[in-house]
């Protein structure tokens, strides 16, 4: 059972009755890095809320991955919420980017609580505008930015989100997130290193800010 004081502190805006329901039916799990939480094409079993750590949300298109957004502390996945409410299959993948502590709320309870406790919508609707802006920016970059500019923006965003520099990341992972080929990223990284935008290490990339 969840710690009552902890849940009240995090979600006091929801009211005591709903908090009691969350405590009764939900659970907190410590999940290792690179663990799949949500798979495209499957029905949602739970809605994750990140308490500590980071979750990456992405999609597949023609055997390529494309990063959509990250779920940070005290945030949740609006795409999973939408699939849950509409009783639809997931349109995204979600994996833990690093070891994370996650509150798992059963999907069947969410659908019920939205009707009985409308305040629960506050956990998700406040993120819609933010996520919409991120997705629009992703589309804008794909249409109008050259890949070297997208790569720099990607690395800067990664440093900001993780608070780590150098970044322990492979060329393949970058290519997956940006929806391109590893060979293309390798060439661009070498080019940007010569231009003193970044520095490659054995297993990491350092952004020269």
PDB file of N, CA, C and O in Angstrom, residues 135-183:
ATOM      1  N   UNK A 135       5.176  18.681 -29.818  1.00  0.00           N
ATOM      2  CA  UNK A 135       4.964  17.937 -31.061  1.00  0.00           C
ATOM      3  C   UNK A 135       4.990  18.855 -32.273  1.00  0.00           C
ATOM      4  O   UNK A 135       5.532  18.501 -33.326  1.00  0.00           O
ATOM      5  N   UNK A 136       4.423  20.039 -32.129  1.00  0.00           N
ATOM      6  CA  UNK A 136       4.455  21.015 -33.228  1.00  0.00           C
ATOM      7  C   UNK A 136       5.900  21.417 -33.520  1.00  0.00           C
ATOM      8  O   UNK A 136       6.301  21.540 -34.686  1.00  0.00           O
ATOM      9  N   UNK A 137       6.705  21.606 -32.475  1.00  0.00           N
ATOM     10  CA  UNK A 137       8.107  21.963 -32.652  1.00  0.00           C
ATOM     11  C   UNK A 137       8.872  20.842 -33.346  1.00  0.00           C
ATOM     12  O   UNK A 137       9.729  21.101 -34.203  1.00  0.00           O
ATOM     13  N   UNK A 138       8.570  19.588 -32.985  1.00  0.00           N
ATOM     14  CA  UNK A 138       9.209  18.444 -33.645  1.00  0.00           C
ATOM     15  C   UNK A 138       8.902  18.440 -35.134  1.00  0.00           C
ATOM     16  O   UNK A 138       9.796  18.254 -35.977  1.00  0.00           O
ATOM     17  N   UNK A 139       7.650  18.653 -35.488  1.00  0.00           N
ATOM     18  CA  UNK A 139       7.250  18.699 -36.900  1.00  0.00           C
ATOM     19  C   UNK A 139       7.920  19.862 -37.605  1.00  0.00           C
ATOM     20  O   UNK A 139       8.413  19.735 -38.739  1.00  0.00           O
ATOM     21  N   UNK A 140       7.958  21.012 -36.939  1.00  0.00           N
ATOM     22  CA  UNK A 140       8.590  22.203 -37.512  1.00  0.00           C
ATOM     23  C   UNK A 140      10.063  21.934 -37.819  1.00  0.00           C
ATOM     24  O   UNK A 140      10.561  22.288 -38.898  1.00  0.00           O
ATOM     25  N   UNK A 141      10.755  21.304 -36.876  1.00  0.00           N
ATOM     26  CA  UNK A 141      12.173  21.009 -37.083  1.00  0.00           C
ATOM     27  C   UNK A 141      12.380  20.049 -38.249  1.00  0.00           C
ATOM     28  O   UNK A 141      13.303  20.212 -39.047  1.00  0.00           O
ATOM     29  N   UNK A 142      11.526  19.032 -38.339  1.00  0.00           N
ATOM     30  CA  UNK A 142      11.665  18.055 -39.410  1.00  0.00           C
ATOM     31  C   UNK A 142      11.439  18.675 -40.780  1.00  0.00           C
ATOM     32  O   UNK A 142      12.057  18.297 -41.777  1.00  0.00           O
ATOM     33  N   UNK A 143      10.543  19.668 -40.834  1.00  0.00           N
ATOM     34  CA  UNK A 143      10.211  20.291 -42.114  1.00  0.00           C
ATOM     35  C   UNK A 143      11.209  21.372 -42.527  1.00  0.00           C
ATOM     36  O   UNK A 143      11.515  21.513 -43.716  1.00  0.00           O
ATOM     37  N   UNK A 144      11.717  22.114 -41.559  1.00  0.00           N
ATOM     38  CA  UNK A 144      12.450  23.325 -41.897  1.00  0.00           C
ATOM     39  C   UNK A 144      13.919  23.347 -41.454  1.00  0.00           C
ATOM     40  O   UNK A 144      14.689  24.160 -41.962  1.00  0.00           O
ATOM     41  N   UNK A 145      14.311  22.494 -40.512  1.00  0.00           N
ATOM     42  CA  UNK A 145      15.682  22.536 -40.027  1.00  0.00           C
ATOM     43  C   UNK A 145      16.531  21.483 -40.725  1.00  0.00           C
ATOM     44  O   UNK A 145      16.071  20.386 -40.993  1.00  0.00           O
ATOM     45  N   UNK A 146      17.782  21.842 -40.987  1.00  0.00           N
ATOM     46  CA  UNK A 146      18.734  20.851 -41.458  1.00  0.00           C
ATOM     47  C   UNK A 146      19.062  19.918 -40.297  1.00  0.00           C
ATOM     48  O   UNK A 146      18.931  20.277 -39.128  1.00  0.00           O
ATOM     49  N   UNK A 147      19.521  18.725 -40.628  1.00  0.00           N
ATOM     50  CA  UNK A 147      19.730  17.715 -39.607  1.00  0.00           C
ATOM     51  C   UNK A 147      20.807  18.105 -38.603  1.00  0.00           C
ATOM     52  O   UNK A 147      20.720  17.751 -37.417  1.00  0.00           O
ATOM     53  N   UNK A 148      21.823  18.849 -39.028  1.00  0.00           N
ATOM     54  CA  UNK A 148      22.851  19.261 -38.070  1.00  0.00           C
ATOM     55  C   UNK A 148      22.271  20.189 -36.999  1.00  0.00           C
ATOM     56  O   UNK A 148      22.623  20.093 -35.820  1.00  0.00           O
ATOM     57  N   UNK A 149      21.348  21.064 -37.393  1.00  0.00           N
ATOM     58  CA  UNK A 149      20.671  21.940 -36.440  1.00  0.00           C
ATOM     59  C   UNK A 149      19.774  21.124 -35.504  1.00  0.00           C
ATOM     60  O   UNK A 149      19.735  21.362 -34.292  1.00  0.00           O
ATOM     61  N   UNK A 150      19.073  20.148 -36.043  1.00  0.00           N
ATOM     62  CA  UNK A 150      18.228  19.281 -35.223  1.00  0.00           C
ATOM     63  C   UNK A 150      19.070  18.493 -34.222  1.00  0.00           C
ATOM     64  O   UNK A 150      18.660  18.297 -33.077  1.00  0.00           O
ATOM     65  N   UNK A 151      20.249  18.061 -34.657  1.00  0.00           N
ATOM     66  CA  UNK A 151      21.127  17.296 -33.783  1.00  0.00           C
ATOM     67  C   UNK A 151      21.605  18.144 -32.605  1.00  0.00           C
ATOM     68  O   UNK A 151      21.594  17.695 -31.457  1.00  0.00           O
ATOM     69  N   UNK A 152      22.012  19.366 -32.888  1.00  0.00           N
ATOM     70  CA  UNK A 152      22.463  20.256 -31.812  1.00  0.00           C
ATOM     71  C   UNK A 152      21.323  20.533 -30.834  1.00  0.00           C
ATOM     72  O   UNK A 152      21.494  20.478 -29.618  1.00  0.00           O
ATOM     73  N   UNK A 153      20.137  20.852 -31.366  1.00  0.00           N
ATOM     74  CA  UNK A 153      18.980  21.109 -30.511  1.00  0.00           C
ATOM     75  C   UNK A 153      18.640  19.882 -29.669  1.00  0.00           C
ATOM     76  O   UNK A 153      18.274  19.992 -28.491  1.00  0.00           O
ATOM     77  N   UNK A 154      18.758  18.716 -30.277  1.00  0.00           N
ATOM     78  CA  UNK A 154      18.476  17.463 -29.570  1.00  0.00           C
ATOM     79  C   UNK A 154      19.445  17.279 -28.403  1.00  0.00           C
ATOM     80  O   UNK A 154      19.032  16.965 -27.281  1.00  0.00           O
ATOM     81  N   UNK A 155      20.724  17.471 -28.653  1.00  0.00           N
ATOM     82  CA  UNK A 155      21.724  17.299 -27.604  1.00  0.00           C
ATOM     83  C   UNK A 155      21.559  18.342 -26.497  1.00  0.00           C
ATOM     84  O   UNK A 155      21.690  18.037 -25.314  1.00  0.00           O
ATOM     85  N   UNK A 156      21.260  19.577 -26.879  1.00  0.00           N
ATOM     86  CA  UNK A 156      21.036  20.616 -25.881  1.00  0.00           C
ATOM     87  C   UNK A 156      19.837  20.267 -25.003  1.00  0.00           C
ATOM     88  O   UNK A 156      19.867  20.449 -23.780  1.00  0.00           O
ATOM     89  N   UNK A 157      18.771  19.769 -25.633  1.00  0.00           N
ATOM     90  CA  UNK A 157      17.587  19.372 -24.876  1.00  0.00           C
ATOM     91  C   UNK A 157      17.874  18.209 -23.941  1.00  0.00           C
ATOM     92  O   UNK A 157      17.394  18.173 -22.804  1.00  0.00           O
ATOM     93  N   UNK A 158      18.694  17.280 -24.414  1.00  0.00           N
ATOM     94  CA  UNK A 158      19.047  16.117 -23.612  1.00  0.00           C
ATOM     95  C   UNK A 158      19.875  16.526 -22.392  1.00  0.00           C
ATOM     96  O   UNK A 158      19.655  16.011 -21.284  1.00  0.00           O
ATOM     97  N   UNK A 159      20.799  17.426 -22.593  1.00  0.00           N
ATOM     98  CA  UNK A 159      21.605  17.929 -21.477  1.00  0.00           C
ATOM     99  C   UNK A 159      20.715  18.626 -20.451  1.00  0.00           C
ATOM    100  O   UNK A 159      20.864  18.440 -19.231  1.00  0.00           O
ATOM    101  N   UNK A 160      19.773  19.415 -20.915  1.00  0.00           N
ATOM    102  CA  UNK A 160      18.880  20.149 -20.017  1.00  0.00           C
ATOM    103  C   UNK A 160      17.998  19.206 -19.221  1.00  0.00           C
ATOM    104  O   UNK A 160      17.804  19.374 -18.008  1.00  0.00           O
ATOM    105  N   UNK A 161      17.455  18.192 -19.882  1.00  0.00           N
ATOM    106  CA  UNK A 161      16.530  17.268 -19.232  1.00  0.00           C
ATOM    107  C   UNK A 161      17.233  16.375 -18.227  1.00  0.00           C
ATOM    108  O   UNK A 161      16.750  16.137 -17.121  1.00  0.00           O
ATOM    109  N   UNK A 162      18.411  15.859 -18.605  1.00  0.00           N
ATOM    110  CA  UNK A 162      19.116  14.903 -17.749  1.00  0.00           C
ATOM    111  C   UNK A 162      20.085  15.565 -16.777  1.00  0.00           C
ATOM    112  O   UNK A 162      20.530  14.930 -15.818  1.00  0.00           O
ATOM    113  N   UNK A 163      20.420  16.836 -17.036  1.00  0.00           N
ATOM    114  CA  UNK A 163      21.418  17.548 -16.230  1.00  0.00           C
ATOM    115  C   UNK A 163      22.764  16.828 -16.270  1.00  0.00           C
ATOM    116  O   UNK A 163      23.509  16.810 -15.288  1.00  0.00           O
ATOM    117  N   UNK A 164      23.071  16.221 -17.422  1.00  0.00           N
ATOM    118  CA  UNK A 164      24.334  15.502 -17.591  1.00  0.00           C
ATOM    119  C   UNK A 164      25.037  15.979 -18.853  1.00  0.00           C
ATOM    120  O   UNK A 164      24.416  16.129 -19.901  1.00  0.00           O
ATOM    121  N   UNK A 165      26.324  16.217 -18.735  1.00  0.00           N
ATOM    122  CA  UNK A 165      27.156  16.580 -19.875  1.00  0.00           C
ATOM    123  C   UNK A 165      28.616  16.278 -19.503  1.00  0.00           C
ATOM    124  O   UNK A 165      29.137  16.913 -18.587  1.00  0.00           O
ATOM    125  N   UNK A 166      29.244  15.273 -20.117  1.00  0.00           N
ATOM    126  CA  UNK A 166      28.876  14.552 -21.333  1.00  0.00           C
ATOM    127  C   UNK A 166      27.641  13.652 -21.167  1.00  0.00           C
ATOM    128  O   UNK A 166      27.295  13.268 -20.061  1.00  0.00           O
ATOM    129  N   UNK A 167      27.044  13.328 -22.307  1.00  0.00           N
ATOM    130  CA  UNK A 167      25.908  12.427 -22.378  1.00  0.00           C
ATOM    131  C   UNK A 167      26.395  11.033 -22.771  1.00  0.00           C
ATOM    132  O   UNK A 167      27.078  10.882 -23.779  1.00  0.00           O
ATOM    133  N   UNK A 168      26.039  10.048 -21.996  1.00  0.00           N
ATOM    134  CA  UNK A 168      26.379   8.679 -22.356  1.00  0.00           C
ATOM    135  C   UNK A 168      25.317   8.186 -23.342  1.00  0.00           C
ATOM    136  O   UNK A 168      24.242   7.716 -22.962  1.00  0.00           O
ATOM    137  N   UNK A 169      25.631   8.308 -24.617  1.00  0.00           N
ATOM    138  CA  UNK A 169      24.650   8.028 -25.655  1.00  0.00           C
ATOM    139  C   UNK A 169      25.369   7.558 -26.917  1.00  0.00           C
ATOM    140  O   UNK A 169      26.467   8.029 -27.231  1.00  0.00           O
ATOM    141  N   UNK A 170      24.774   6.654 -27.627  1.00  0.00           N
ATOM    142  CA  UNK A 170      25.373   6.119 -28.853  1.00  0.00           C
ATOM    143  C   UNK A 170      24.837   6.838 -30.082  1.00  0.00           C
ATOM    144  O   UNK A 170      23.766   7.465 -30.043  1.00  0.00           O
ATOM    145  N   UNK A 171      25.567   6.737 -31.172  1.00  0.00           N
ATOM    146  CA  UNK A 171      25.107   7.315 -32.430  1.00  0.00           C
ATOM    147  C   UNK A 171      23.807   6.658 -32.881  1.00  0.00           C
ATOM    148  O   UNK A 171      22.932   7.314 -33.460  1.00  0.00           O
ATOM    149  N   UNK A 172      23.669   5.364 -32.608  1.00  0.00           N
ATOM    150  CA  UNK A 172      22.444   4.657 -33.002  1.00  0.00           C
ATOM    151  C   UNK A 172      21.235   5.180 -32.243  1.00  0.00           C
ATOM    152  O   UNK A 172      20.163   5.349 -32.813  1.00  0.00           O
ATOM    153  N   UNK A 173      21.409   5.431 -30.954  1.00  0.00           N
ATOM    154  CA  UNK A 173      20.291   5.960 -30.164  1.00  0.00           C
ATOM    155  C   UNK A 173      19.872   7.338 -30.664  1.00  0.00           C
ATOM    156  O   UNK A 173      18.679   7.639 -30.770  1.00  0.00           O
ATOM    157  N   UNK A 174      20.857   8.177 -30.979  1.00  0.00           N
ATOM    158  CA  UNK A 174      20.536   9.499 -31.520  1.00  0.00           C
ATOM    159  C   UNK A 174      19.790   9.354 -32.840  1.00  0.00           C
ATOM    160  O   UNK A 174      18.786  10.041 -33.079  1.00  0.00           O
ATOM    161  N   UNK A 175      20.279   8.473 -33.693  1.00  0.00           N
ATOM    162  CA  UNK A 175      19.643   8.255 -34.996  1.00  0.00           C
ATOM    163  C   UNK A 175      18.203   7.787 -34.821  1.00  0.00           C
ATOM    164  O   UNK A 175      17.290   8.252 -35.530  1.00  0.00           O
ATOM    165  N   UNK A 176      17.971   6.890 -33.868  1.00  0.00           N
ATOM    166  CA  UNK A 176      16.607   6.420 -33.615  1.00  0.00           C
ATOM    167  C   UNK A 176      15.701   7.557 -33.185  1.00  0.00           C
ATOM    168  O   UNK A 176      14.574   7.705 -33.668  1.00  0.00           O
ATOM    169  N   UNK A 177      16.184   8.385 -32.259  1.00  0.00           N
ATOM    170  CA  UNK A 177      15.367   9.482 -31.744  1.00  0.00           C
ATOM    171  C   UNK A 177      15.056  10.520 -32.817  1.00  0.00           C
ATOM    172  O   UNK A 177      13.986  11.143 -32.796  1.00  0.00           O
ATOM    173  N   UNK A 178      15.982  10.713 -33.750  1.00  0.00           N
ATOM    174  CA  UNK A 178      15.798  11.727 -34.785  1.00  0.00           C
ATOM    175  C   UNK A 178      15.221  11.151 -36.077  1.00  0.00           C
ATOM    176  O   UNK A 178      15.003  11.884 -37.044  1.00  0.00           O
ATOM    177  N   UNK A 179      14.991   9.845 -36.096  1.00  0.00           N
ATOM    178  CA  UNK A 179      14.366   9.223 -37.259  1.00  0.00           C
ATOM    179  C   UNK A 179      15.258   9.185 -38.483  1.00  0.00           C
ATOM    180  O   UNK A 179      14.784   9.388 -39.611  1.00  0.00           O
ATOM    181  N   UNK A 180      16.551   8.907 -38.286  1.00  0.00           N
ATOM    182  CA  UNK A 180      17.471   8.856 -39.423  1.00  0.00           C
ATOM    183  C   UNK A 180      18.406   7.653 -39.256  1.00  0.00           C
ATOM    184  O   UNK A 180      18.201   6.812 -38.380  1.00  0.00           O
ATOM    185  N   UNK A 181      19.444   7.568 -40.084  1.00  0.00           N
ATOM    186  CA  UNK A 181      20.354   6.428 -40.060  1.00  0.00           C
ATOM    187  C   UNK A 181      21.567   6.723 -39.172  1.00  0.00           C
ATOM    188  O   UNK A 181      22.013   7.873 -39.060  1.00  0.00           O
ATOM    189  N   UNK A 182      22.117   5.671 -38.573  1.00  0.00           N
ATOM    190  CA  UNK A 182      23.278   5.831 -37.708  1.00  0.00           C
ATOM    191  C   UNK A 182      24.455   6.424 -38.470  1.00  0.00           C
ATOM    192  O   UNK A 182      25.187   7.269 -37.939  1.00  0.00           O
ATOM    193  N   UNK A 183      24.665   5.996 -39.712  1.00  0.00           N
ATOM    194  CA  UNK A 183      25.788   6.495 -40.504  1.00  0.00           C
ATOM    195  C   UNK A 183      25.695   8.003 -40.715  1.00  0.00           C
ATOM    196  O   UNK A 183      26.703   8.706 -40.723  1.00  0.00           O
TER     197      UNK A 183
END
